[in-house]
Tab-separated table of C-alpha atoms in Angstrom:
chain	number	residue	atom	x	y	z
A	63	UNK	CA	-0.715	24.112	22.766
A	64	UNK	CA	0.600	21.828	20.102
A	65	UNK	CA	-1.033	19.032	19.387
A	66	UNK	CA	0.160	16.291	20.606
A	67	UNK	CA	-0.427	12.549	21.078
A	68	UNK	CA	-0.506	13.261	24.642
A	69	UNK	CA	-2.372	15.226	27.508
A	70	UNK	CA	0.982	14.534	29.576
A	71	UNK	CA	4.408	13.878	28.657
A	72	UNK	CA	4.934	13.236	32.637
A	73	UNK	CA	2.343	11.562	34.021
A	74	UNK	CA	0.938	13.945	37.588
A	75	UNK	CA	0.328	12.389	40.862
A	76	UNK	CA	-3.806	12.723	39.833
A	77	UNK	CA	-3.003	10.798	36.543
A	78	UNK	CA	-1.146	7.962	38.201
A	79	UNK	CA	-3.364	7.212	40.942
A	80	UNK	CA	-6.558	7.062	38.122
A	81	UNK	CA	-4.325	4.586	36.202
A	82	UNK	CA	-3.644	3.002	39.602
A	83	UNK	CA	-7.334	2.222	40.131
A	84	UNK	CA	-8.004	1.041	36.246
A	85	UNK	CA	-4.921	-0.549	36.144
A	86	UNK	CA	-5.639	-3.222	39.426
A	87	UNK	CA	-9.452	-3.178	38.469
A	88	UNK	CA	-8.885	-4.996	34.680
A	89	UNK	CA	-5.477	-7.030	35.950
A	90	UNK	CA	-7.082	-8.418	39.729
A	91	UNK	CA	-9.862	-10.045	38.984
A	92	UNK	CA	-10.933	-10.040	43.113
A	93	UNK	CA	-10.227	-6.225	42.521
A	94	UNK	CA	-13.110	-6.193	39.562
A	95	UNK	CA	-15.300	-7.695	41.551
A	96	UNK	CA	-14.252	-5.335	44.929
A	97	UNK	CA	-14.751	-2.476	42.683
A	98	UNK	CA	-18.134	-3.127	40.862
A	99	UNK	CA	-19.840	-4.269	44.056
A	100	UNK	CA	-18.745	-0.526	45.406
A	101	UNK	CA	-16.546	1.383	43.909
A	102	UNK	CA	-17.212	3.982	46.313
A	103	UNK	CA	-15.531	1.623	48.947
A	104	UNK	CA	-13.125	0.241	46.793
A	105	UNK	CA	-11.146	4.062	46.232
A	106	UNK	CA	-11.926	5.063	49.221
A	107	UNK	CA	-8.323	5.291	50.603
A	108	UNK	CA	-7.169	5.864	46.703
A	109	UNK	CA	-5.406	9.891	47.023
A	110	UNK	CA	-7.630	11.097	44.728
A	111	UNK	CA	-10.005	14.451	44.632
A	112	UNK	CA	-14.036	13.368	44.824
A	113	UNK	CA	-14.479	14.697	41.406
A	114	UNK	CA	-11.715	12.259	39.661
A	115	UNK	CA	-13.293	9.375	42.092
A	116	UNK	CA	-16.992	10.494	40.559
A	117	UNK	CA	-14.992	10.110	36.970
A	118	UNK	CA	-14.027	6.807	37.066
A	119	UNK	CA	-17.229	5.401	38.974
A	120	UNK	CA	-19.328	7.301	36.984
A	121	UNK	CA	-17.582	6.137	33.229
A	122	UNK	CA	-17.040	9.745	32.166
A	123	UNK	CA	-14.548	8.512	29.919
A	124	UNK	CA	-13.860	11.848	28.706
A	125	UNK	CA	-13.099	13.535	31.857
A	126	UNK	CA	-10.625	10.562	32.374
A	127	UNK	CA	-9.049	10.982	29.520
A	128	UNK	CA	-8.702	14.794	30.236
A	129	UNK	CA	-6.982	13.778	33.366
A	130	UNK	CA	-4.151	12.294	31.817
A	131	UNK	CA	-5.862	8.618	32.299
A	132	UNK	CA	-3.590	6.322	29.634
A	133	UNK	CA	-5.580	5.881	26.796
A	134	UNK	CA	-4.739	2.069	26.756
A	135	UNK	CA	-5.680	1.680	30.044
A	136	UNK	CA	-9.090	4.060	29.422
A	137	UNK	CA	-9.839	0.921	26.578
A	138	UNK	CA	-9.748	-1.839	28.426
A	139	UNK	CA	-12.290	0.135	31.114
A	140	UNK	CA	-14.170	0.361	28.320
A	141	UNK	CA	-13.929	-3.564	27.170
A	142	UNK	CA	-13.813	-4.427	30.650
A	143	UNK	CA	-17.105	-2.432	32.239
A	144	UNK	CA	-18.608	-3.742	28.491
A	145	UNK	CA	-19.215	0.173	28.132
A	146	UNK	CA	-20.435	0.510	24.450
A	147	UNK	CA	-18.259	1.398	21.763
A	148	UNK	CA	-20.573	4.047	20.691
A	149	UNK	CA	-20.945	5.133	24.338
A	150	UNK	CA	-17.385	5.105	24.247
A	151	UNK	CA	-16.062	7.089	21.186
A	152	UNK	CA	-18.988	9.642	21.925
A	153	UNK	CA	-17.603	10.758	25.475
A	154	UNK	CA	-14.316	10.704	24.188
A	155	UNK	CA	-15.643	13.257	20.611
A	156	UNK	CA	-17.362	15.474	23.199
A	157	UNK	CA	-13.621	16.810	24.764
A	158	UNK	CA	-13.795	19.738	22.352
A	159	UNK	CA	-10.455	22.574	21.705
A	160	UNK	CA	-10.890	25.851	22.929
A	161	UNK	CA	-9.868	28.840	20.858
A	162	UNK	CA	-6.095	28.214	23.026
A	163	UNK	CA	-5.721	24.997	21.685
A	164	UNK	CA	-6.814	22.888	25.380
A	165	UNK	CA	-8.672	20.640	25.247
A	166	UNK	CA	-11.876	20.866	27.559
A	167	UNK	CA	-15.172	18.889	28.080
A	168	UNK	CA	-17.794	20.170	26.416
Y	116	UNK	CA	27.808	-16.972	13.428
Y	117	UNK	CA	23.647	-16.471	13.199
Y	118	UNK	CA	22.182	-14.924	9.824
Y	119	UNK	CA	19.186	-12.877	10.001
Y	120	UNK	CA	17.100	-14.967	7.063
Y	121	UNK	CA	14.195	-12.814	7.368
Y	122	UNK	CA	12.699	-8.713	8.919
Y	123	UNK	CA	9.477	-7.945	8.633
Y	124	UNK	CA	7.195	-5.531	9.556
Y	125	UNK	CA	2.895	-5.717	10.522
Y	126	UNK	CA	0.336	-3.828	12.100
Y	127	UNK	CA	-1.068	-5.388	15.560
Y	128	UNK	CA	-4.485	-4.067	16.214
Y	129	UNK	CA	-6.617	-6.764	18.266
Y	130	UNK	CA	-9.390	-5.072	16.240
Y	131	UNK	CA	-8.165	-7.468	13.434
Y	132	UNK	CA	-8.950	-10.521	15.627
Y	133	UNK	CA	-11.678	-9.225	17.439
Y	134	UNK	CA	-14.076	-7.480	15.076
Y	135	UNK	CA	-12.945	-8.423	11.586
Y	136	UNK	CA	-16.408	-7.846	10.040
Y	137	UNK	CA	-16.130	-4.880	10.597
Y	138	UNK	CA	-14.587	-4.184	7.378
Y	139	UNK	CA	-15.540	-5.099	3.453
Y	140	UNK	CA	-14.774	-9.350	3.132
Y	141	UNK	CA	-12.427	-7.981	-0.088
Y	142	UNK	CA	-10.302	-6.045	2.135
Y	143	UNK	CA	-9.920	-8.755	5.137
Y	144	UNK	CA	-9.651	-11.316	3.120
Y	145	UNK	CA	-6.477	-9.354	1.244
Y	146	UNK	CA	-5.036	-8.314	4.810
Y	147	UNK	CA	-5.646	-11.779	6.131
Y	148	UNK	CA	-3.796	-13.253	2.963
Y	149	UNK	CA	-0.672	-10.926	3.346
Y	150	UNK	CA	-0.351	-11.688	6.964
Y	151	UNK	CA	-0.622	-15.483	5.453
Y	152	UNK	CA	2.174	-14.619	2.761
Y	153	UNK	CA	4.266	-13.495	6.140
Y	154	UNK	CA	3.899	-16.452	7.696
Y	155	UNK	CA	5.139	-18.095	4.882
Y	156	UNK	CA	7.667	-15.896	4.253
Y	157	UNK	CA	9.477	-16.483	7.962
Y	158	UNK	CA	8.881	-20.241	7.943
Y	159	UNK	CA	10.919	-20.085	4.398
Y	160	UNK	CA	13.220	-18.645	6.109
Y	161	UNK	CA	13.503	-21.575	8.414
Y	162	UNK	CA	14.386	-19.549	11.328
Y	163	UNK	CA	15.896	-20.917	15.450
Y	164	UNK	CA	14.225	-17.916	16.639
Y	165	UNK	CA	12.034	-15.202	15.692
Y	166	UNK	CA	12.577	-11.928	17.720
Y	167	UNK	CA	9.629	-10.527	17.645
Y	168	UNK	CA	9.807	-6.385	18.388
Y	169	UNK	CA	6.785	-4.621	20.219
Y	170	UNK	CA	5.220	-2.930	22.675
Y	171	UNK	CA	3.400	-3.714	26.018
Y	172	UNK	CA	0.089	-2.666	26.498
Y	173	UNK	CA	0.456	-1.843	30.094
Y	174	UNK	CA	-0.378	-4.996	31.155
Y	175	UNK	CA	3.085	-6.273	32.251
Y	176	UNK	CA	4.630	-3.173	33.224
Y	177	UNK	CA	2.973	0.192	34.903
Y	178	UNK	CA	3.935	3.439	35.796
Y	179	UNK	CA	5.556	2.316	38.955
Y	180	UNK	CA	8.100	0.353	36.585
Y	181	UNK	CA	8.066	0.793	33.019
Y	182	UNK	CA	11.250	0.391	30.807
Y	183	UNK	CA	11.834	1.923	27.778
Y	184	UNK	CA	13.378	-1.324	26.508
Y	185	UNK	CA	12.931	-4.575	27.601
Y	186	UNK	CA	14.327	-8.046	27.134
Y	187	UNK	CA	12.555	-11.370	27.127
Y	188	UNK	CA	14.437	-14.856	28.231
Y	189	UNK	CA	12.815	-17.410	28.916
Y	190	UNK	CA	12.074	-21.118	27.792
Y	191	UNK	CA	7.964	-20.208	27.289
Y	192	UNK	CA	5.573	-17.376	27.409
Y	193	UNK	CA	1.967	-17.112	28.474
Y	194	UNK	CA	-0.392	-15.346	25.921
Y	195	UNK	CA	-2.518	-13.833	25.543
Y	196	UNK	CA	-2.809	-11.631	28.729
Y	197	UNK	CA	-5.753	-9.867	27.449
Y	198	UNK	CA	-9.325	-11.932	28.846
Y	199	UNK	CA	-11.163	-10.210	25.787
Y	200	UNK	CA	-8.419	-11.194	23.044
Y	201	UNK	CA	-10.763	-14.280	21.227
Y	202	UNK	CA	-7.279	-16.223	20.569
Y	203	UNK	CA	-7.213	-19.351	22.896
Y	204	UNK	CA	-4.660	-18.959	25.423
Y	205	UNK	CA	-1.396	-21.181	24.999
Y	206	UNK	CA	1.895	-20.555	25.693
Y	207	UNK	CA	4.693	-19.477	23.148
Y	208	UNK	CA	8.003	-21.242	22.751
Y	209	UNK	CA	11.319	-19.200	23.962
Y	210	UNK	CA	15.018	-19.329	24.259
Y	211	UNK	CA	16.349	-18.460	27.256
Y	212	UNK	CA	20.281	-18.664	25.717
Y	213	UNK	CA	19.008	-15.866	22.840
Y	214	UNK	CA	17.094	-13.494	24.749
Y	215	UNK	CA	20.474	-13.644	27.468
Y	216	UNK	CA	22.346	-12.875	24.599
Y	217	UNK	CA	20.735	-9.857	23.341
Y	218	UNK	CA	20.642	-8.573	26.777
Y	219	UNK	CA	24.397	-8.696	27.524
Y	220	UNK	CA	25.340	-7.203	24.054
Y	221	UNK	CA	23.353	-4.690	24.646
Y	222	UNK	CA	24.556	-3.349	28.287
Y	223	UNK	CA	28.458	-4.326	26.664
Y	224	UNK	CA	27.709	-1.874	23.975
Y	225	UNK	CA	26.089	0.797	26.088
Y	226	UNK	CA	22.659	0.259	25.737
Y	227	UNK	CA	20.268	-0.433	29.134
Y	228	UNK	CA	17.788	-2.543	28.527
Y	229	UNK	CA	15.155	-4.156	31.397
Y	230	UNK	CA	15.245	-7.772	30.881
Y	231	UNK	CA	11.815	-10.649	32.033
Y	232	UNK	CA	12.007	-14.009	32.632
Y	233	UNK	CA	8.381	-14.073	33.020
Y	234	UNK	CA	6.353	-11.957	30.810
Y	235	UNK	CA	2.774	-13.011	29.969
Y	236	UNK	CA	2.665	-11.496	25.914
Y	237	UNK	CA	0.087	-9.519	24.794
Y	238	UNK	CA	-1.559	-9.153	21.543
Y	239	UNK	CA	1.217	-6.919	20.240
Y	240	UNK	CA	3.267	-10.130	19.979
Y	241	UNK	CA	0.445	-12.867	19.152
Y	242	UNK	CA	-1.674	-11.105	17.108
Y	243	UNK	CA	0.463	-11.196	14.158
Y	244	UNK	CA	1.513	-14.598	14.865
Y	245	UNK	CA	-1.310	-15.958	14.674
Y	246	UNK	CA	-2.539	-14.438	11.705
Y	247	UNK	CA	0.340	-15.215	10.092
Y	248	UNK	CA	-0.091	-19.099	11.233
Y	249	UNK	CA	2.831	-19.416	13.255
Y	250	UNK	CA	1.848	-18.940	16.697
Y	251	UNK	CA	2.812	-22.873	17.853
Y	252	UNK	CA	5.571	-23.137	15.226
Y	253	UNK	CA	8.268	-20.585	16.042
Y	254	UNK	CA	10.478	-19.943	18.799
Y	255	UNK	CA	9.874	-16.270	20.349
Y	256	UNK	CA	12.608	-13.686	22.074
Y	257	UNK	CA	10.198	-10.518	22.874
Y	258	UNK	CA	11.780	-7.438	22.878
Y	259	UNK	CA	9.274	-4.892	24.329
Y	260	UNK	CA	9.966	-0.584	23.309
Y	261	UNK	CA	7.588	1.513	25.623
Y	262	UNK	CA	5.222	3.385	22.816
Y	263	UNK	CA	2.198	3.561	25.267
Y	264	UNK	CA	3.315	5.900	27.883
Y	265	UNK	CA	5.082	9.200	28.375
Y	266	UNK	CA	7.965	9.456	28.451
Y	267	UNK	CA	8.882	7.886	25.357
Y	268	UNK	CA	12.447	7.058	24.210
Y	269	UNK	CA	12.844	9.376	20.568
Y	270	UNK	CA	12.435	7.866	17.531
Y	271	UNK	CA	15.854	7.807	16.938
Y	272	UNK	CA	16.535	5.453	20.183
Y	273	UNK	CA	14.631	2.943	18.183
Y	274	UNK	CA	16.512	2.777	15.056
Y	275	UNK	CA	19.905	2.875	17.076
Y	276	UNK	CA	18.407	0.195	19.071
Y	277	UNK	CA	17.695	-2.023	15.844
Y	278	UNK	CA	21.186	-1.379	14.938
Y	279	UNK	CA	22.505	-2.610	17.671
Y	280	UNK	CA	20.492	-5.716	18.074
Y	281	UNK	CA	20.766	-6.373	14.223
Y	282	UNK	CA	25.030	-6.122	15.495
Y	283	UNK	CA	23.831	-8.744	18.180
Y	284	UNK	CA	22.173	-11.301	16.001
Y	285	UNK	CA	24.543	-11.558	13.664
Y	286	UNK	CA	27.412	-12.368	16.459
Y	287	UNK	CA	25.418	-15.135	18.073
Y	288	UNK	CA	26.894	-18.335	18.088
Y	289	UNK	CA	24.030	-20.528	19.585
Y	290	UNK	CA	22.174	-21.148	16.251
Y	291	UNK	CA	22.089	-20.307	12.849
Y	292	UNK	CA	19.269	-18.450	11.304
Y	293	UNK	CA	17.154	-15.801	13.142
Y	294	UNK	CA	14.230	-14.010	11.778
Y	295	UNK	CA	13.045	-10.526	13.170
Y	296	UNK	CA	9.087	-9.601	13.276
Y	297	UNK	CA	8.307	-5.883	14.344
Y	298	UNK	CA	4.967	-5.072	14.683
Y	299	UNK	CA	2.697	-2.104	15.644
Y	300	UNK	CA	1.331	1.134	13.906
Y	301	UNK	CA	0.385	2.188	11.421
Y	302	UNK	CA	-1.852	5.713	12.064
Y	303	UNK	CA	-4.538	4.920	14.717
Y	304	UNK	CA	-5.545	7.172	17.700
Y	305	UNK	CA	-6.465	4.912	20.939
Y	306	UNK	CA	-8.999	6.305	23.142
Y	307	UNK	CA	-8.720	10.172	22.390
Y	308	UNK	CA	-11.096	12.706	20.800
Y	309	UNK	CA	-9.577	11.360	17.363
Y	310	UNK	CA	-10.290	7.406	17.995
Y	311	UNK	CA	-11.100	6.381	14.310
Y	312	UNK	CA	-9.046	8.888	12.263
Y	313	UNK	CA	-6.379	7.276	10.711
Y	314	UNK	CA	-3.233	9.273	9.010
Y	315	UNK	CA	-3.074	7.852	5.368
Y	316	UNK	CA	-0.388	10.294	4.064
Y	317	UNK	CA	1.546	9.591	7.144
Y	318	UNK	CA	1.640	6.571	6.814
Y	319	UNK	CA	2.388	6.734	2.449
Y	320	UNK	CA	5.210	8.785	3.643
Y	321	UNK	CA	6.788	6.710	6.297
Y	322	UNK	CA	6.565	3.425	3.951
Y	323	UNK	CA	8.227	5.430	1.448
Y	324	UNK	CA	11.128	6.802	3.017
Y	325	UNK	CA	11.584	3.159	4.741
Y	326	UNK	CA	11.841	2.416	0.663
Y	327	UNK	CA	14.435	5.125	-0.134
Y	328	UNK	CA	16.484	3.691	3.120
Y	329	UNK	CA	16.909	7.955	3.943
Y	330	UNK	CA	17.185	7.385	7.152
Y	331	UNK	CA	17.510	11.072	7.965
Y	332	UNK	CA	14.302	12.107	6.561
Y	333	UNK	CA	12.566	8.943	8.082
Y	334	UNK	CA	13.764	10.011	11.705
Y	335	UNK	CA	12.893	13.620	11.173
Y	336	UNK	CA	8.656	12.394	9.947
Y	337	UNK	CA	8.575	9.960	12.169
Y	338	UNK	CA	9.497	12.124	15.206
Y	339	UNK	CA	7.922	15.390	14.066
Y	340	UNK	CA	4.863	14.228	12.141
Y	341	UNK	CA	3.865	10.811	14.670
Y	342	UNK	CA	1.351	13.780	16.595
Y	343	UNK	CA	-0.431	13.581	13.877
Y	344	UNK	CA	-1.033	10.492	12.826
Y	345	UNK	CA	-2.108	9.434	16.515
Y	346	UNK	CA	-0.857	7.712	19.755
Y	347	UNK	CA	-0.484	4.326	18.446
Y	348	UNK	CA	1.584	5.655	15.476
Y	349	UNK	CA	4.298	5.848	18.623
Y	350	UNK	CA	4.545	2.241	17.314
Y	351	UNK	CA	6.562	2.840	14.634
Y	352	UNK	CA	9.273	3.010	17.113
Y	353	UNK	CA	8.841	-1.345	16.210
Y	354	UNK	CA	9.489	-0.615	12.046
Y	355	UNK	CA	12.602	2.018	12.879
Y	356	UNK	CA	13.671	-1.089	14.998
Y	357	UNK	CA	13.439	-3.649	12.430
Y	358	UNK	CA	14.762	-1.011	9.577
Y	359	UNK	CA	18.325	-0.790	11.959
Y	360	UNK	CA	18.040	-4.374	11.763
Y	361	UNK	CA	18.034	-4.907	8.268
Y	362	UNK	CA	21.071	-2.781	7.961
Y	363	UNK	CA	20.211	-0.993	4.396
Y	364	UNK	CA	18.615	-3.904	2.910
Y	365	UNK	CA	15.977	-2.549	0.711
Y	366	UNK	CA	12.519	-2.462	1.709
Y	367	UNK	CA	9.312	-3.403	0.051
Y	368	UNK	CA	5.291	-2.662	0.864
Y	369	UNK	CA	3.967	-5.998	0.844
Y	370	UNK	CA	0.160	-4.259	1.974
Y	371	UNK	CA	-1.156	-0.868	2.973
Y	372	UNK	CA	-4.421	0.519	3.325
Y	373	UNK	CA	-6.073	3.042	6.055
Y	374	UNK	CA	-8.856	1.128	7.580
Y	375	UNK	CA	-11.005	3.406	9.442
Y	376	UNK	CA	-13.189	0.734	10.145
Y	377	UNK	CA	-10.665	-1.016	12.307
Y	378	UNK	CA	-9.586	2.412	13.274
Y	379	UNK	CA	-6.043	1.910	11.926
Y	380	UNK	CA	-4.346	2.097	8.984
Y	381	UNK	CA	-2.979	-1.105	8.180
Y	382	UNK	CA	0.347	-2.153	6.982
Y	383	UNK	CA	2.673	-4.830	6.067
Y	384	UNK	CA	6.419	-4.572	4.943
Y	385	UNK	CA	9.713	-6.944	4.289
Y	386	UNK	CA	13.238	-6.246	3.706
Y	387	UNK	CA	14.993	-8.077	1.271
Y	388	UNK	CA	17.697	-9.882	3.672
Y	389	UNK	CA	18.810	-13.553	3.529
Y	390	UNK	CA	16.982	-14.750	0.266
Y	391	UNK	CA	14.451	-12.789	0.260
């Protein structure tokens, strides 16, 4: 792959609906509070596979950001959860290139 | 007709605001003085307007309508819309008759830009403002170029797009001295594996060639070498903007200096229009 600034050039379905959820979570403030009293029950009738639900409850910021999450978007989770920066940058460095050039979580 | 009295050119990064001891006092203190010597610069210039080129930071628009380009008219703006930006909130001054005026010029001349009547700014906007100390002085037209999400419009886009609103400004009969502000960029990765990596010979090189006003060679790094100097180096799409602006007027550095620290690399430009 060439390296590019980007996972996706077109966002998929997967990516928009994660974007969906971080989007009206950090803009809707009675969404923020929905969502940290249970996120489970706030995506629950979000389109989304349980393993890119268990991403975004569960802060794996690097999985999100393998999904195609926008990276502006993946910030303010990060400023808006108060998820450390070092926390932060950390799950982000541990996406590692495979000998093809893609990236994957390692 | 309107003269454009001053274009300049700043990085945005909140960073700045939010964190700035995070860096060496020596080096804030001589970034925080040439965003002062900006501010200086454009009030100077006794400007009507500023029109102030950047980028929304998906806060205003989403991926179930985001414009390439947009348009702002309106009498005031909201800002900031970030909660965690530490700059008080207060609301910008506008002009609804300049932003309308950009907007029509633009679709008459075949451009297709979105237009708001009601955006609530971001830092992209106010961050420079304020730094440069004229957040509550000047009058603000926004004009928004998507550089956050795929797709992107091409470099090239950006610099026609500063041609044609340099075109726009200079027809406008409603006042008489406008000032343009682009701001964005330099290198600086957002929330990938390379978040603190910033591009410094990228960044050397796209100053320069904004120097030697070659705009062929400019388009051709910006578009082929922005992968590598990370996704908010998209933002140059704002300098390529004010560069079509200035119309060939030569350029000058005014302050550059990769700042890993504050994860960007950090610079500040003019070109010599009006008196400058």
């Amino acid at each position: 792959m060439t390296q590019s600034n980007w996972r996706q050039i077109m966002p998929t379905a997967e990516a928009y609906w994660m974007n969906r959820v971080l989007y009206d979570i950090h803009h809707v403030d009675s969404h923020l509070q929905r969502y940290k009293a249970d996120p489970d029950a706030y995506m629950a009738e979000v389109p989304l596979a349980a393993a890119m639900k268990a991403a975004i409850r569960d802060n794996d910021i690097g999985a999100m950001y393998l999904a195609g999450v926008n990276p502006l978007l993946l910030r303010a989770h990060c400023l808006g959860l108060r998820i450390s920066e070092a926390t932060f940058v950390a799950s982000l460095r541990a996406v590692v290139h495979d000998s093809t050039g893609e990236a994957s979580h390692g | 007709m309107a003269e454009i009295v001053s274009v300049h050119a700043t990085s945005h990064t909140p960073v700045m605001i939010n964190f700035p001891g995070a860096i060496p006092d020596e080096d804030r203190e001589r970034i925080f003085a040439g965003f002062r010597q900006v501010g200086e610069e454009i009030r100077q210039a006794r400007p009507d307007a500023v029109v102030v080129v950047s980028d929304d930071h998906v806060h205003n628009f989403f991926l179930d309508n985001l414009p390439a380009v947009c348009i702002g008219a309106a009498a005031s703006w909201k800002s900031p819309v970030e909660h965690w930006l530490k700059i008080d909130q207060h609301e910008l001054r506008g002009d609804v008759q300049l932003g309308g005026h950009l907007i029509t010029s633009a679709l008459d001349s075949g451009f297709d830009p979105a237009f708001s009547m009601a955006l609530t700014l971001d830092h992209g906007t106010l961050a420079p403002l304020h730094l440069a100390g004229i957040a509550r002085e000047v009058v603000v037209v926004p004009v928004l170029i998507n550089c956050v999400q795929p797709p992107l419009p091409p470099m090239k886009r950006a610099l026609q797009w500063g041609r044609l609103l340099g075109q726009a400004l200079r027809s406008y009969g409603g006042c008489e001295r406008v000032s343009v502000l682009a701001t964005g960029g330099l290198s600086h990765d957002i929330a990938t594996p390379r978040m603190g990596l910033v591009n410094e010979a990228f960044d050397r090189e796209f100053l320069r060639l904004l120097a030697a006003n070659d705009d062929a060679r400019l388009l051709e790094h910006a578009t082929h070498r922005v992968h590598e100097a990370g996704n908010g180096a998209e933002e140059v799409r704002t300098w390529l903007v004010a560069h079509g602006v200035a119309d060939g007027a030569a350029f000058d550095t005014l302050y550059y200096k990769a700042v890993p620290a504050w994860y960007t690399g950090i610079g500040l430009g003019r070109w010599r229009t009006g008196s400058m």
